[in-house]
mmCIF file of C-alpha atoms in Angstrom:
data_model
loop_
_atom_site.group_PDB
_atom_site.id
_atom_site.type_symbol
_atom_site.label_atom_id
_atom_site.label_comp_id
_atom_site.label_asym_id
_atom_site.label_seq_id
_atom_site.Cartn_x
_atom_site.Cartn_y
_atom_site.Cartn_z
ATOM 1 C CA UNK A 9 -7.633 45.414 24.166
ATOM 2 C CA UNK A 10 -8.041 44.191 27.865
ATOM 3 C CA UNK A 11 -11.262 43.068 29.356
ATOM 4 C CA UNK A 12 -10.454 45.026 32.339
ATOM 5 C CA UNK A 13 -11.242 48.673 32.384
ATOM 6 C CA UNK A 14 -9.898 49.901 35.925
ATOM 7 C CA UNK A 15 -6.389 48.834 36.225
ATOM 8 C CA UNK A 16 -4.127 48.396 38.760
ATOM 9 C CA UNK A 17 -1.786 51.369 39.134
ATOM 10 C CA UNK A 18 1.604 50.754 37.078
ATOM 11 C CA UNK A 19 -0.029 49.956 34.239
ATOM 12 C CA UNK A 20 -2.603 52.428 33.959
ATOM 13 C CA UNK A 21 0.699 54.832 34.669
ATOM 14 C CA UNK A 22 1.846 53.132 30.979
ATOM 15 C CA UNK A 23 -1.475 53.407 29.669
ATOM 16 C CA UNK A 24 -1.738 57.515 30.340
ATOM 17 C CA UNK A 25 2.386 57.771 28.418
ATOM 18 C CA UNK A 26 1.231 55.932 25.898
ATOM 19 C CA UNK A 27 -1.318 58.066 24.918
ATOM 20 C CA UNK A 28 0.860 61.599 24.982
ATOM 21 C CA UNK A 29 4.306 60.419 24.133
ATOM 22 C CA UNK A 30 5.018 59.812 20.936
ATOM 23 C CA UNK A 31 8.212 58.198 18.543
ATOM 24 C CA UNK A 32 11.545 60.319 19.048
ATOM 25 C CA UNK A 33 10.004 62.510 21.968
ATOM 26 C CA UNK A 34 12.774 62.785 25.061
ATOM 27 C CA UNK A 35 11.210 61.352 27.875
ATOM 28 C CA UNK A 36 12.412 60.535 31.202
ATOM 29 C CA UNK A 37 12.757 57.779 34.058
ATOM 30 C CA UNK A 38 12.995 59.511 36.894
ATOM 31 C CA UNK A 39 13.361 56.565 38.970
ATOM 32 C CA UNK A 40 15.226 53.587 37.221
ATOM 33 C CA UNK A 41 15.108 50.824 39.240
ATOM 34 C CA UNK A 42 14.751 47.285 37.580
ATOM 35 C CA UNK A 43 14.116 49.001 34.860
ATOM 36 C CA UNK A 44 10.691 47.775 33.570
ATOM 37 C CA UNK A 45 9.519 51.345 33.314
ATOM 38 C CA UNK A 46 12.916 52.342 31.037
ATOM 39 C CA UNK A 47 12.121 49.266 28.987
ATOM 40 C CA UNK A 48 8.685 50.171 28.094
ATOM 41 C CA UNK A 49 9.714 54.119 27.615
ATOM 42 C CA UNK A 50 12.786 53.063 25.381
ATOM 43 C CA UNK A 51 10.049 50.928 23.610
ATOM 44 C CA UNK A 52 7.770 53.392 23.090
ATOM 45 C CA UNK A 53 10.118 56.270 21.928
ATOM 46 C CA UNK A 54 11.367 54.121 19.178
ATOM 47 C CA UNK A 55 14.582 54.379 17.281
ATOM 48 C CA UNK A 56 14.839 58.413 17.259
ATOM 49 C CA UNK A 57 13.406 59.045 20.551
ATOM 50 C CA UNK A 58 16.248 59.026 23.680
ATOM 51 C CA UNK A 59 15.021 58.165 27.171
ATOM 52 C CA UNK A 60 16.920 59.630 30.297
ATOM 53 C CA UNK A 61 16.995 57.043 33.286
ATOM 54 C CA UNK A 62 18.049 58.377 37.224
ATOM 55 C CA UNK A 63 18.853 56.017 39.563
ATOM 56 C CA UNK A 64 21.065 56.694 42.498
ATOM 57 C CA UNK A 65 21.724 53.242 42.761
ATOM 58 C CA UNK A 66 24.796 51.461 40.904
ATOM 59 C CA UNK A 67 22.619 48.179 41.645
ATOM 60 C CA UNK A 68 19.576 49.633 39.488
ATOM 61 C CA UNK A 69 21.083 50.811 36.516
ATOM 62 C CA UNK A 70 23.136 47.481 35.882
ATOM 63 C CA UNK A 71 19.695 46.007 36.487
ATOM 64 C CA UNK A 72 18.101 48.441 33.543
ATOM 65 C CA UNK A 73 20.840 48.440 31.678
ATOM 66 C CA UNK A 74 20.231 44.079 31.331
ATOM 67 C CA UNK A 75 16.693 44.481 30.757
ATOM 68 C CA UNK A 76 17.260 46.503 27.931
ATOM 69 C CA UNK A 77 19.506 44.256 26.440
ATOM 70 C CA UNK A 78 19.575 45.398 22.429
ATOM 71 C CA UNK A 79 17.768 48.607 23.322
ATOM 72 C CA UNK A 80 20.871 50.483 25.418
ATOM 73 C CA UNK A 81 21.515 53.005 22.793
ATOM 74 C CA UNK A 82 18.375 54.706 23.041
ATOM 75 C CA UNK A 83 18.935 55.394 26.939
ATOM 76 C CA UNK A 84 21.357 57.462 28.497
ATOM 77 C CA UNK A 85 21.507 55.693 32.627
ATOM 78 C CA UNK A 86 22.530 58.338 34.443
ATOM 79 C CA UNK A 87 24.169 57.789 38.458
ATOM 80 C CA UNK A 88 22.448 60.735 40.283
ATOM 81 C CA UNK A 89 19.141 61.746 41.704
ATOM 82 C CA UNK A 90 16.276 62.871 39.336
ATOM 83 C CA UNK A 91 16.300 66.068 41.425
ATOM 84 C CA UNK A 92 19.988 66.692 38.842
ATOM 85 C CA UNK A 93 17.272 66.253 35.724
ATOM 86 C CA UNK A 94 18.108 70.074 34.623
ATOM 87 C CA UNK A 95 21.762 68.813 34.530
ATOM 88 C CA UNK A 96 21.382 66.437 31.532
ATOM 89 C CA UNK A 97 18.044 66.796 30.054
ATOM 90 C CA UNK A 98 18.414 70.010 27.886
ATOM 91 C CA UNK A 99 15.664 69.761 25.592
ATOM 92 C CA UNK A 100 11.474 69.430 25.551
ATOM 93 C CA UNK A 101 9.984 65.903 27.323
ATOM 94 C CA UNK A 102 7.211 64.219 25.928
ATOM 95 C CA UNK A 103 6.903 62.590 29.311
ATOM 96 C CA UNK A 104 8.190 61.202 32.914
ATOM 97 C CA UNK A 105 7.334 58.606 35.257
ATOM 98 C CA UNK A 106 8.073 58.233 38.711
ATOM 99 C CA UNK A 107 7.778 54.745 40.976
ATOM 100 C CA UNK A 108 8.915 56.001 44.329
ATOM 101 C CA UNK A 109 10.011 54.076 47.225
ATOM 102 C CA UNK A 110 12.952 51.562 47.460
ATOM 103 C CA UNK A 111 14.680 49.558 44.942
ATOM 104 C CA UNK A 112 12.491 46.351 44.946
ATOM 105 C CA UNK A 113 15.059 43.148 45.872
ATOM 106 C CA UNK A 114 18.007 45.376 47.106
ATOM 107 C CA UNK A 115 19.950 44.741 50.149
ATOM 108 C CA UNK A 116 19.417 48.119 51.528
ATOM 109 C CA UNK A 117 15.618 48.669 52.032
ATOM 110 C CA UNK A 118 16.368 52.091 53.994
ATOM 111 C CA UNK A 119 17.731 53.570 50.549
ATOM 112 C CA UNK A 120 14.839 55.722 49.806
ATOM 113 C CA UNK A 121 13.221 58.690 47.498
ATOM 114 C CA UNK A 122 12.763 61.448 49.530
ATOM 115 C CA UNK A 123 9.971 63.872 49.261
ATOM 116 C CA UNK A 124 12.328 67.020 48.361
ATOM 117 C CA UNK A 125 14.400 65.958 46.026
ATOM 118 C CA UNK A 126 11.262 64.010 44.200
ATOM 119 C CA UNK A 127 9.621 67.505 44.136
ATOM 120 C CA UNK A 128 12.458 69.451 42.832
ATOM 121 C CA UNK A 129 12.640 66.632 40.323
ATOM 122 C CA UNK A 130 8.821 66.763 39.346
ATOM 123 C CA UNK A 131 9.056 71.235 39.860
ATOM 124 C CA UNK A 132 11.843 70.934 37.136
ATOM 125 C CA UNK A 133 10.190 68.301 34.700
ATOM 126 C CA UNK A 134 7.243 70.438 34.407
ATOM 127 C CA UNK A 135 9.002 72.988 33.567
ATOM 128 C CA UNK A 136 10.421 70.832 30.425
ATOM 129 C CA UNK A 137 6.990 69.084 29.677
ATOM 130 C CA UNK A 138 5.659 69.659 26.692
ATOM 131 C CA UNK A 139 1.749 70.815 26.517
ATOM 132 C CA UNK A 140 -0.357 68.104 26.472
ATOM 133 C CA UNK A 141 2.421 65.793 28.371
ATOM 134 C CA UNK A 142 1.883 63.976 31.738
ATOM 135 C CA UNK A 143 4.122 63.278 34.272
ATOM 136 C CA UNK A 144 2.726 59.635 36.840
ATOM 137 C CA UNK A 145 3.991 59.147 39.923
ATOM 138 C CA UNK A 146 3.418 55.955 41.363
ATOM 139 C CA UNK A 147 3.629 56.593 45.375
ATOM 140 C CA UNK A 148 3.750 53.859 47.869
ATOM 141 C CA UNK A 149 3.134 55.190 51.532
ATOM 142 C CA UNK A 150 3.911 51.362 53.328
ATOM 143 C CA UNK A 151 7.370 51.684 54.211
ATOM 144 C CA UNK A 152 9.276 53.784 56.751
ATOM 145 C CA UNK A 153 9.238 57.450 55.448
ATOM 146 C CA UNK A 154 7.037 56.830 52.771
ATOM 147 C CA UNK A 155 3.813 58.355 55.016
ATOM 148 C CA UNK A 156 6.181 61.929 54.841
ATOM 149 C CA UNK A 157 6.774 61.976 50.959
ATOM 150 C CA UNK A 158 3.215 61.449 50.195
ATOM 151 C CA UNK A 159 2.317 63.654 52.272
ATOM 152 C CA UNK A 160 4.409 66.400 51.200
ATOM 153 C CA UNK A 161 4.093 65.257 47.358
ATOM 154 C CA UNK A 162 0.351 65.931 47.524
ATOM 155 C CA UNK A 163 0.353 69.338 49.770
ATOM 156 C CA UNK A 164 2.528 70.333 46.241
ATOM 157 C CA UNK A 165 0.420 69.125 43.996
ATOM 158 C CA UNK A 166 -2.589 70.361 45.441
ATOM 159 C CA UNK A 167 -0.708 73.859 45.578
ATOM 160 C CA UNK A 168 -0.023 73.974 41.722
ATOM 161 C CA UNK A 169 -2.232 76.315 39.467
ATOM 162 C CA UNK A 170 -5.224 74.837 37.645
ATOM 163 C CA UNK A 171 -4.797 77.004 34.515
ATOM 164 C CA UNK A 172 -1.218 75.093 34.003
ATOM 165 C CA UNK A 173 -1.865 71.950 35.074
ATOM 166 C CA UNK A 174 -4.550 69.029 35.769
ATOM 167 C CA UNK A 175 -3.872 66.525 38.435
ATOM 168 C CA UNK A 176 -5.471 63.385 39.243
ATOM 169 C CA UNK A 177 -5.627 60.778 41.970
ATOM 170 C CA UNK A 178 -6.040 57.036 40.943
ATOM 171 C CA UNK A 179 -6.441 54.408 43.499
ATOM 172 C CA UNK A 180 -7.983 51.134 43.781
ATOM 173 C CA UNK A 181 -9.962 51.067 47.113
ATOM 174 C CA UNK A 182 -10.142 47.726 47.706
ATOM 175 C CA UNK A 183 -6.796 46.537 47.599
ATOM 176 C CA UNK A 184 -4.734 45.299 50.564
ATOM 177 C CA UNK A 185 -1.399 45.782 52.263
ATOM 178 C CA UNK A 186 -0.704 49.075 51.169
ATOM 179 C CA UNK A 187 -0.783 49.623 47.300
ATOM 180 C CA UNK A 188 0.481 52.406 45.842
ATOM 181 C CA UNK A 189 -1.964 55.020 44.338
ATOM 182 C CA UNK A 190 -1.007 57.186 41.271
ATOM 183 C CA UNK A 191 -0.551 61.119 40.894
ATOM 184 C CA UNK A 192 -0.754 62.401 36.760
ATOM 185 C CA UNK A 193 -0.031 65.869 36.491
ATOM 186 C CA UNK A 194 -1.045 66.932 32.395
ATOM 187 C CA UNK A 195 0.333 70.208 31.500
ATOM 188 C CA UNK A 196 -2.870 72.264 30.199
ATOM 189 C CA UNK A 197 -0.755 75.591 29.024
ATOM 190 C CA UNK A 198 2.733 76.157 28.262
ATOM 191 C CA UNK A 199 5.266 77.704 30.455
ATOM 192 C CA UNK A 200 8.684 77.368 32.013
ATOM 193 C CA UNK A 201 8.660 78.280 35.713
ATOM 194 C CA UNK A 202 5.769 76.505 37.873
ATOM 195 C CA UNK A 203 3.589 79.015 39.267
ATOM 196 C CA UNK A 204 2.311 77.290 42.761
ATOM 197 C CA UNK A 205 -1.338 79.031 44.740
ATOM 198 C CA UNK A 206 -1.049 79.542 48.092
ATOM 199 C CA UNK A 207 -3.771 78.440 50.577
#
């Protein structure tokens, strides 16, 4: 166990999956990339489980799909936004994680997530979730456009009903140049459709 008790935010994203998802659950990368957090999902899942990884990014999943290396056949890397999840996910989640923002390294730095698609994709996942699942979303606000989708991200998690679902802020205050802060959502009660509470 680490000596450190507040962690910075991607891995105390790992640390909440780790605790709700458990061997041959469906889970889902929402948001491939280099494909650390596919690695450590296709890790955790085990043998039975079957991860889903979105990228829109031909650059990303051949990244993922190397990182895996021996571990490919437990992930399906899938060319098309995570707002499609509905398309090829047909079955309960265990879990999802989201790092949004661009695809670290790339060439194109304007190739972005963008706040509606990320919450249809997050809407939709919740409806799959099982109870007692969480869905992180690691959102970084430095870049151009990023100030808009966490804005809009939290004015719809702030708008979702407390009897379905908890969600948390986690932050480290003192941190420079921008660090991303993390949104968990736990589902609290079962249900399909998200009910949202208007203000």
């Amino acid at each position: 166990m680490s000596d450190i008790l507040l962690h910075r935010v991607l891995p105390f994203s790992k640390r909440l999956i780790s605790e709700t998802v458990l061997p041959g659950e469906t889970v889902v990368d929402a948001t491939a990339g280099n494909g650390n957090d596919t690695l450590f999902l296709a890790e955790l899942v085990g043998e039975e489980g079957r991860v889903f990884a979105f990228d829109i990014q031909q650059a990303a999943l051949e990244a993922t799909a190397n990182r895996l290396d021996n571990l490919n056949d437990r992930v399906s890397l899938i060319l098309d936004s995570h707002a499609n999840v509905d398309t090829y996910v047909k079955k309960p989640i265990g879990g999802a994680m989201f790092n949004l923002g661009y695809l670290p390294y790339s060439e194109d730095l304007s190739i972005i997530t963008k706040p509606d698609s990320t919450i249809e994709a997050v809407d939709k996942l919740l409806g799959m979730l099982k109870k007692g699942g969480i869905i992180t979303i690691s959102v970084y606000d430095g870049h151009e456009g990023g100030k808009e989708e966490r804005d809009a991200l939290l004015d719809y998690v702030k708008s979702l009903h407390q009897a379905d679902v908890h969600v948390v802020r986690y932050e480290l205050l003192n941190q420079r140049k921008n660090p991303p802060f993390l949104i968990a959502i736990e589902k609290v009660r079962d249900f399909d459709e998200v009910v949202r509470v208007e203000e």
